Amino acid sequence: MPISLGELAAQFGCELIGDPDVLIEKVGALANAGSGALSFLSSSKFKRQLSSTKAAAVIVRPEDVDDCPTACLVSDNPYASYAVMAAALHPAPAYEPGIHPSAVIAASAKIADSVNIAANVVVEDGVTIGKCSSVGAGTVIGPNCSIGEHCRLHAHVTLVRDVKVGDRCIFHSGSVVGADGFGNAKTDDGWVKVPQIGGVSIGDDVEIGSSTTVDCGAIDDTVIENGVRLDNQIQIGHNVHVGEHTAMASGVAVAGSARVGKRCMLAGMVGVAGHITICDDVTVNGKGMVSKDITEPGSYASMFPIEPVGDWNRRVAKLRRLDKLIERVSKLEKGDK
Amino acid sequence: MPISLGELAAQFGCELIGDPDVLIEKVGALANAGSGALSFLSSSKFKRQLSSTKAAAVIVRPEDVDDCPTACLVSDNPYASYAVMAAALHPAPAYEPGIHPSAVIAASAKIADSVNIAANVVVEDGVTIGKCSSVGAGTVIGPNCSIGEHCRLHAHVTLVRDVKVGDRCIFHSGSVVGADGFGNAKTDDGWVKVPQIGGVSIGDDVEIGSSTTVDCGAIDDTVIENGVRLDNQIQIGHNVHVGEHTAMASGVAVAGSARVGKRCMLAGMVGVAGHITICDDVTVNGKGMVSKDITEPGSYASMFPIEPVGDWNRRVAKLRRLDKLIERVSKLEKGDK
Amino acid sequence: MPISLGELAAQFGCELIGDPDVLIEKVGALANAGSGALSFLSSSKFKRQLSSTKAAAVIVRPEDVDDCPTACLVSDNPYASYAVMAAALHPAPAYEPGIHPSAVIAASAKIADSVNIAANVVVEDGVTIGKCSSVGAGTVIGPNCSIGEHCRLHAHVTLVRDVKVGDRCIFHSGSVVGADGFGNAKTDDGWVKVPQIGGVSIGDDVEIGSSTTVDCGAIDDTVIENGVRLDNQIQIGHNVHVGEHTAMASGVAVAGSARVGKRCMLAGMVGVAGHITICDDVTVNGKGMVSKDITEPGSYASMFPIEPVGDWNRRVAKLRRLDKLIERVSKLEKGDK
């Protein structure tokens, strides 16, 4: 829905440099936005795209105003301003209240009147769903789950059982929350399954990506605090505790009973071993392996970047001959050659 | 369902030190179990929690009895004893025999009378399901699959086709078994798909985690032997053979035609290259990359633990200058400086 | 369906050495193919299996003809010849045109007459499906998706919204295409969700594996070009561009806005950082981390293979003492000891 630049500036508290009556219809990437489009520049990295942009207006930091060839909305945090303006220009689809006739809803479920439930959804015993939430096609909500208000479960989500969800949470397709954790006791005759009895407790404003799995707790609950953002294909083991506003990129795996602090950022494919603790405000770079506690905030890494295979193989061979090199240096130190 | 300590001791063959009439209602974690709760101590790591526990009873090793402030059930393997007692105290939900009217069942499917099939399940041609098995909401069982007795398929499982499953197996939500392996023949015009004709053969007492994928064989079957435990988000390629009682943690990927021995343990995010063989009784630590055969039982690793980014970058830089260091040592050995 | 060797040779342009009237009924692996089975030898690695094969015929390279104990079909690319012959011998199941009565199809969807739609499928508003395509049980096709001709969507696929698919594409079970990318703007109060407005554009002859996720674009589309092959459990972030005929093995993750060239091969568990570019004809070995642009075709690696844990720990310790070694060499160079 089109909004004038003047309205955007007023509604979202930015200074406008340009014609307030220009209508913005949509957002666009700096490099290929056309007339009627709003773009943003949040990083100097993309600054060379600014001078040639055809966007109707660009959200910029104060220091970039002079380099902007079009109307500017000035913000100290252009990406965050872009986020809220984009949501206003492209509102999420509204879901009409109602339950599709093909959905199968347990008699004991308590579903607010304003909830939308799509085709082929299954809602099992003892479920509650708060007002203005919506449930996508084919999603299964297992026994004793409770979902807050204004949540969006996309198609093909599975809440297995005993999952408590706060308000304004988003679950993407293929996510599975509340399945059994990996609990196996070793015996001489093989593994004995350890019953997984706990549930999952999820705060407000949490987003869980496609094909991400969050296991139920072994005894007590697995906990995801407010404002956590999990990308796709993430694994959260049983009894993990993820602190508020922590974000994890795709492919992270956090093993059972680990505690991840608040405001942490785990980049793609990071692994976190079981039973360890990561303090608040820790960043781990892509593919890093966290195998013991991190007690100091900061950035951590453990991954070699790729090289041409020949170079890499020589490097590995040299590392493997480091023993020999150390011996040779010791000999030299002793005066041998 | 509450069970007295005396009954637990008798039923599961533990010595009881304490009042046999105390009723146990549930299990609890050592640190926060309350009255009526049974806990366990299986590792010295958690021993300091023992002295202050409020549990009604604790399953302990003989050597920990003296340090236990409450009633003890004495076991040489407390975790395994806990597993079976927890299952008695918290029995899995019973599924009433019957097929939900919304399920779509092929006429040619043979389903034992005692089977439970939940809402929106689809069972295709030629499927057989043995007695006392249960199938969760929305699960799809494709053509020519056979499922043994006392199996539990949770919601949103997909058995694609030609999957043979033994008895007492568990499939968690989002798992996909029997999809095509990754077979592509290279030509000058791009890839030609190689038909994937084999099935998947799964033994007894196998558990397959959420979002885990097990591909069908290219020609012969992919094989998962008895007692194998696969955690979430694991990939098993076509014609992989996994030996009995092997366990893999979340995020492991085993490429096509690899053979993993019996009683192996692959920790999280381990990768196994195609066509290689891992012998019995091998442990691979988290994130290890197995790129050639392992012929000796034992523990293996190849992952650097994380460090602060600055330290790590200096380490990588030094590794990259190892060539130069080797040259400098050679010069020194020749008497040059 | 049985085909004579003579017909196979004629139809697929191979020279036949042997009796043209022998009927081939199926394919078989070189090591255990029986009478009536066709096998192939594409790599010298398996040559020792050739001499003892019981296959009725083997597809071989010209240089292997003399070592083949049975009838030969001679091909410069035996694996590709095998692929097309296997498809002739084991044709994919044919799906009868028609829509299962349990499917829920939006009135505005346009579905060609020859399309097969299985049980419990959901097709939402504005979807088009081209002729001879088939949709497996429980699959959900969200609003404004368009699917070309001769596509196969297996059971439990999710196309979230605005996914444009070419002809002859295959989507395996559990794949999720078009879910929101991971866009979050940081503020003092936590993360603000950045609306994900773009769609996904997929070319012809693309295959997408089980539990693989391809996110929609943030503003413009995520693009997968013709002939791309994605294995299972792969993550493709928002606005990634994958060039034609590129193949990625299981567990690869490509972060947002990265560009992967044409004819690249990313082995299992490779990670690609966001916003980087990989040129055409690049191979990255298993578990490699691509953290900056690759501008030269070739093969790249960055993964240490596993070693016994003791050896590995000593290696890591030595690497960590490299600083000291460098100091010691410097001292020696200065004449100190």
mmCIF file of C-alpha atoms in Angstrom, chain C residues 4-10 12-22 24 30 37-41 47 50-51 53-76 78 81-82 85:
data_model
loop_
_atom_site.group_PDB
_atom_site.id
_atom_site.type_symbol
_atom_site.label_atom_id
_atom_site.label_comp_id
_atom_site.label_asym_id
_atom_site.label_seq_id
_atom_site.Cartn_x
_atom_site.Cartn_y
_atom_site.Cartn_z
ATOM 1 C CA SER C 4 16.978 -56.718 -25.474
ATOM 2 C CA LEU C 5 20.657 -55.829 -25.593
ATOM 3 C CA GLY C 6 20.251 -55.089 -29.271
ATOM 4 C CA GLU C 7 17.540 -52.562 -28.580
ATOM 5 C CA LEU C 8 19.529 -50.924 -25.785
ATOM 6 C CA ALA C 9 22.550 -50.586 -28.068
ATOM 7 C CA ALA C 10 20.500 -49.106 -30.868
ATOM 8 C CA PHE C 12 21.251 -45.372 -26.717
ATOM 9 C CA GLY C 13 23.988 -45.386 -29.334
ATOM 10 C CA CYS C 14 26.431 -47.891 -27.860
ATOM 11 C CA GLU C 15 28.393 -50.582 -29.657
ATOM 12 C CA LEU C 16 27.259 -54.047 -28.549
ATOM 13 C CA ILE C 17 29.708 -56.892 -28.136
ATOM 14 C CA GLY C 18 27.537 -59.938 -27.510
ATOM 15 C CA ASP C 19 24.184 -61.506 -28.359
ATOM 16 C CA PRO C 20 21.615 -58.826 -29.307
ATOM 17 C CA ASP C 21 18.692 -61.065 -28.352
ATOM 18 C CA VAL C 22 19.580 -61.386 -24.666
ATOM 19 C CA ILE C 24 17.761 -57.360 -19.902
ATOM 20 C CA LEU C 30 28.671 -55.134 -10.644
ATOM 21 C CA ALA C 37 20.848 -57.737 -15.124
ATOM 22 C CA LEU C 38 22.749 -54.871 -16.705
ATOM 23 C CA SER C 39 25.641 -53.328 -14.847
ATOM 24 C CA PHE C 40 28.319 -50.741 -15.577
ATOM 25 C CA LEU C 41 31.965 -49.968 -14.858
ATOM 26 C CA LYS C 47 37.713 -52.883 -12.035
ATOM 27 C CA LEU C 50 34.527 -56.796 -13.402
ATOM 28 C CA SER C 51 36.251 -60.125 -13.920
ATOM 29 C CA THR C 53 30.643 -60.261 -12.442
ATOM 30 C CA LYS C 54 27.593 -62.403 -13.134
ATOM 31 C CA ALA C 55 25.759 -59.582 -14.920
ATOM 32 C CA ALA C 56 24.206 -60.375 -18.303
ATOM 33 C CA ALA C 57 25.946 -57.344 -19.741
ATOM 34 C CA VAL C 58 28.159 -54.513 -18.561
ATOM 35 C CA ILE C 59 28.440 -50.986 -19.920
ATOM 36 C CA VAL C 60 32.171 -50.322 -20.222
ATOM 37 C CA ARG C 61 34.627 -47.852 -21.665
ATOM 38 C CA PRO C 62 36.401 -48.990 -24.844
ATOM 39 C CA GLU C 63 39.569 -49.701 -22.858
ATOM 40 C CA ASP C 64 37.781 -52.121 -20.538
ATOM 41 C CA VAL C 65 36.201 -54.304 -23.224
ATOM 42 C CA ASP C 66 38.939 -56.908 -23.176
ATOM 43 C CA ASP C 67 38.581 -57.438 -19.448
ATOM 44 C CA CYS C 68 34.819 -57.910 -19.528
ATOM 45 C CA PRO C 69 33.752 -61.552 -19.128
ATOM 46 C CA THR C 70 30.194 -60.945 -20.377
ATOM 47 C CA ALA C 71 28.432 -59.021 -23.107
ATOM 48 C CA CYS C 72 29.526 -55.382 -23.354
ATOM 49 C CA LEU C 73 27.789 -52.174 -24.249
ATOM 50 C CA VAL C 74 30.633 -49.832 -25.115
ATOM 51 C CA SER C 75 30.332 -46.179 -24.145
ATOM 52 C CA ASP C 76 32.695 -43.285 -23.612
ATOM 53 C CA PRO C 78 29.338 -45.619 -19.028
ATOM 54 C CA SER C 81 24.730 -44.521 -20.514
ATOM 55 C CA TYR C 82 23.746 -46.499 -17.440
ATOM 56 C CA MET C 85 19.275 -47.285 -19.789
#
